[in-house]
């Protein structure tokens, strides 16, 4: 059996969140972090993975999926 790759929660958060502003260009970076702050209902400094507590970081992938869905709807995609 193969080994399961253990994913760092902050890495998983970035992998889910960064494409919103980097690859898909649904919004600019600053707006993406502001929206993440609103969706997670945290202070702005906690919306950045570097400073966020682990409980917030673990919520980022699901929040990113919600944001992606909302933004695609707003952009008519």
Coordinates of N, CA and C in Angstrom, one line a residue:
X1 N 0.8 -1.2 0.0 CA 0.0 0.0 0.0 C 0.9 1.2 0.0
X2 N 0.4 2.3 -0.7 CA 1.1 3.5 -0.8 C 0.9 4.3 0.5
X3 N 1.8 5.2 0.7 CA 1.7 6.1 1.9 C 0.8 7.2 1.5
X4 N 0.1 7.7 2.5 CA -0.8 8.9 2.3 C 0.1 10.1 2.6
X5 N 0.0 11.0 1.7 CA 0.7 12.3 1.9 C 0.0 13.1 2.9
X6 N 0.8 13.5 3.9 CA 0.2 14.4 4.9 C 0.3 15.8 4.5
X7 N -0.8 16.5 4.4 CA -0.8 17.9 3.9 C -0.8 18.9 5.1
X8 N 0.1 19.8 5.0 CA 0.1 20.9 6.0 C -1.2 21.7 5.9
X9 N -1.9 22.0 7.0 CA -3.2 22.7 6.9 C -3.0 24.1 6.2
X10 N -1.9 24.8 6.5 CA -1.7 26.1 5.8 C -1.5 25.9 4.3
X11 N -0.8 24.9 3.9 CA -0.6 24.6 2.5 C -1.9 24.3 1.8
X12 N -2.7 23.5 2.5 CA -4.0 23.1 1.9 C -4.9 24.4 1.8
X13 N -4.8 25.3 2.8 CA -5.6 26.5 2.8 C -5.1 27.4 1.6
X14 N -3.9 27.5 1.4 CA -3.4 28.3 0.2 C -3.7 27.6 -1.1
X15 N -3.6 26.3 -1.2 CA -4.0 25.6 -2.4 C -5.5 25.8 -2.8
X16 N -6.3 26.0 -1.8 CA -7.7 26.2 -2.0 C -8.1 27.6 -2.3
X17 N -7.4 28.5 -1.6 CA -7.7 30.0 -1.7 C -7.0 30.7 -2.8
X18 N -5.7 30.6 -3.0 CA -4.9 31.4 -3.9 C -5.4 31.4 -5.3
X19 N -5.9 30.3 -5.9 CA -6.4 30.3 -7.2 C -7.6 31.3 -7.5
X20 N -8.3 31.7 -6.4 CA -9.4 32.7 -6.6 C -8.8 34.0 -7.2
X21 N -7.7 34.4 -6.7 CA -7.1 35.7 -7.2 C -5.9 35.5 -8.1
X22 N -5.2 34.4 -8.0 CA -4.0 34.2 -8.8 C -4.3 33.6 -10.2
X23 N -5.0 32.5 -10.2 CA -5.2 31.7 -11.5 C -6.5 32.1 -12.2
X24 N -7.6 32.0 -11.4 CA -8.9 32.2 -11.9 C -9.2 33.7 -12.1
X25 N -8.5 34.6 -11.4 CA -8.6 36.0 -11.4 C -10.1 36.5 -11.3
X26 N -10.8 35.8 -10.3 CA -12.2 36.2 -10.1 C -12.2 37.5 -9.3
X27 N -11.2 37.8 -8.5 CA -11.1 39.1 -7.9 C -9.6 39.4 -7.7
X28 N -9.2 40.6 -7.3 CA -7.8 40.9 -7.0 C -7.5 40.3 -5.6
X29 N -6.2 40.3 -5.3 CA -5.7 39.6 -4.1 C -6.3 40.3 -2.8
X30 N -6.3 41.6 -2.8 CA -6.8 42.4 -1.6 C -8.3 42.1 -1.4
X31 N -9.0 42.1 -2.4 CA -10.5 41.8 -2.3 C -10.7 40.4 -1.9
X32 N -9.9 39.5 -2.4 CA -10.1 38.0 -2.0 C -9.9 37.9 -0.5
X33 N -8.8 38.5 0.0 CA -8.6 38.4 1.5 C -9.7 39.1 2.3
X34 N -10.2 40.2 1.8 CA -11.3 40.9 2.5 C -12.5 40.0 2.5
X35 N -12.8 39.4 1.4 CA -14.0 38.5 1.3 C -13.8 37.3 2.2
X36 N -12.6 36.7 2.3 CA -12.3 35.6 3.2 C -12.6 36.0 4.6
X37 N -12.1 37.2 5.0 CA -12.3 37.7 6.3 C -13.8 37.8 6.6
X38 N -14.6 38.2 5.7 CA -16.1 38.4 5.9 C -16.7 37.0 6.1
X39 N -16.4 36.1 5.2 CA -17.0 34.7 5.2 C -16.6 34.0 6.5
X40 N -15.3 34.1 6.9 CA -14.9 33.4 8.1 C -15.3 34.2 9.4
X41 N -15.7 35.5 9.2 CA -16.1 36.3 10.4 C -14.9 36.4 11.4
X42 N -13.8 36.8 10.9 CA -12.6 37.0 11.7 C -12.0 38.4 11.4
X43 N -11.1 38.8 12.3 CA -10.4 40.1 12.1 C -9.5 40.0 10.8
X44 N -9.3 41.1 10.1 CA -8.5 41.0 8.9 C -7.2 40.3 9.0
X45 N -6.5 40.5 10.1 CA -5.2 39.9 10.3 C -5.3 38.4 10.3
X46 N -6.4 37.8 10.8 CA -6.6 36.4 10.8 C -7.0 35.8 9.5
X47 N -7.3 36.6 8.5 CA -7.6 36.1 7.2 C -6.4 35.7 6.4
X48 N -5.2 36.1 6.9 CA -3.9 35.7 6.2 C -3.4 34.5 6.9
X49 N -3.2 33.4 6.1 CA -2.8 32.1 6.7 C -1.6 32.2 7.6
X50 N -0.7 33.1 7.4 CA 0.5 33.2 8.2 C 0.2 33.6 9.7
X51 N -0.9 34.3 9.9 CA -1.2 34.8 11.2 C -2.4 34.1 11.8
X52 N -3.2 33.4 11.0 CA -4.4 32.8 11.4 C -4.2 31.6 12.4
X53 N -5.0 31.5 13.4 CA -5.0 30.3 14.2 C -5.4 29.1 13.5
X54 N -5.0 27.9 13.9 CA -5.2 26.7 13.2 C -6.7 26.4 13.0
X55 N -7.6 26.8 13.9 CA -9.0 26.6 13.7 C -9.6 27.4 12.5
X56 N -9.0 28.6 12.3 CA -9.4 29.4 11.1 C -8.8 28.8 9.8
X57 N -7.5 28.4 9.9 CA -6.9 27.8 8.7 C -7.6 26.6 8.2
X58 N -8.1 25.8 9.1 CA -8.8 24.6 8.7 C -10.2 24.9 8.0
X59 N -10.7 26.1 8.2 CA -12.0 26.5 7.6 C -11.8 27.1 6.2
X60 N -10.6 27.5 5.9 CA -10.3 28.2 4.6 C -10.7 27.4 3.4
X61 N -10.4 26.1 3.2 CA -10.8 25.4 2.0 C -12.3 25.4 1.8
X62 N -13.1 25.2 2.8 CA -14.5 25.2 2.6 C -15.0 26.6 2.3
X63 N -14.4 27.6 3.0 CA -14.8 29.0 2.7 C -14.4 29.4 1.3
X64 N -13.3 28.9 0.8 CA -12.8 29.2 -0.6 C -13.8 28.6 -1.6
X65 N -14.3 27.4 -1.3 CA -15.3 26.8 -2.3 C -16.5 27.7 -2.3
X66 N -17.0 28.1 -1.1 CA -18.2 29.0 -1.1 C -17.9 30.3 -1.8
X67 N -16.8 30.9 -1.6 CA -16.4 32.2 -2.3 C -16.4 32.0 -3.8
X68 N -15.8 30.9 -4.3 CA -15.6 30.6 -5.7 C -17.0 30.5 -6.3
X69 N -17.9 29.8 -5.7 CA -19.3 29.6 -6.2 C -20.0 31.0 -6.2
X70 N -19.9 31.8 -5.2 CA -20.5 33.1 -5.2 C -19.9 34.0 -6.3
X71 N -18.6 34.0 -6.4 CA -18.0 34.9 -7.4 C -18.2 34.5 -8.8
X72 N -18.3 33.2 -9.1 CA -18.6 32.8 -10.4 C -20.1 33.2 -10.7
X73 N -20.9 33.1 -9.8 CA -22.3 33.5 -10.0 C -22.4 35.0 -10.3
X74 N -21.6 35.8 -9.6 CA -21.6 37.3 -9.8 C -21.0 37.6 -11.1
X75 N -20.0 36.8 -11.6 CA -19.4 37.1 -12.8 C -20.1 36.5 -14.0
X76 N -21.2 35.9 -13.8 CA -22.0 35.2 -14.9 C -21.3 34.0 -15.4
X77 N -20.4 33.4 -14.7 CA -19.7 32.2 -15.2 C -20.5 30.9 -14.9

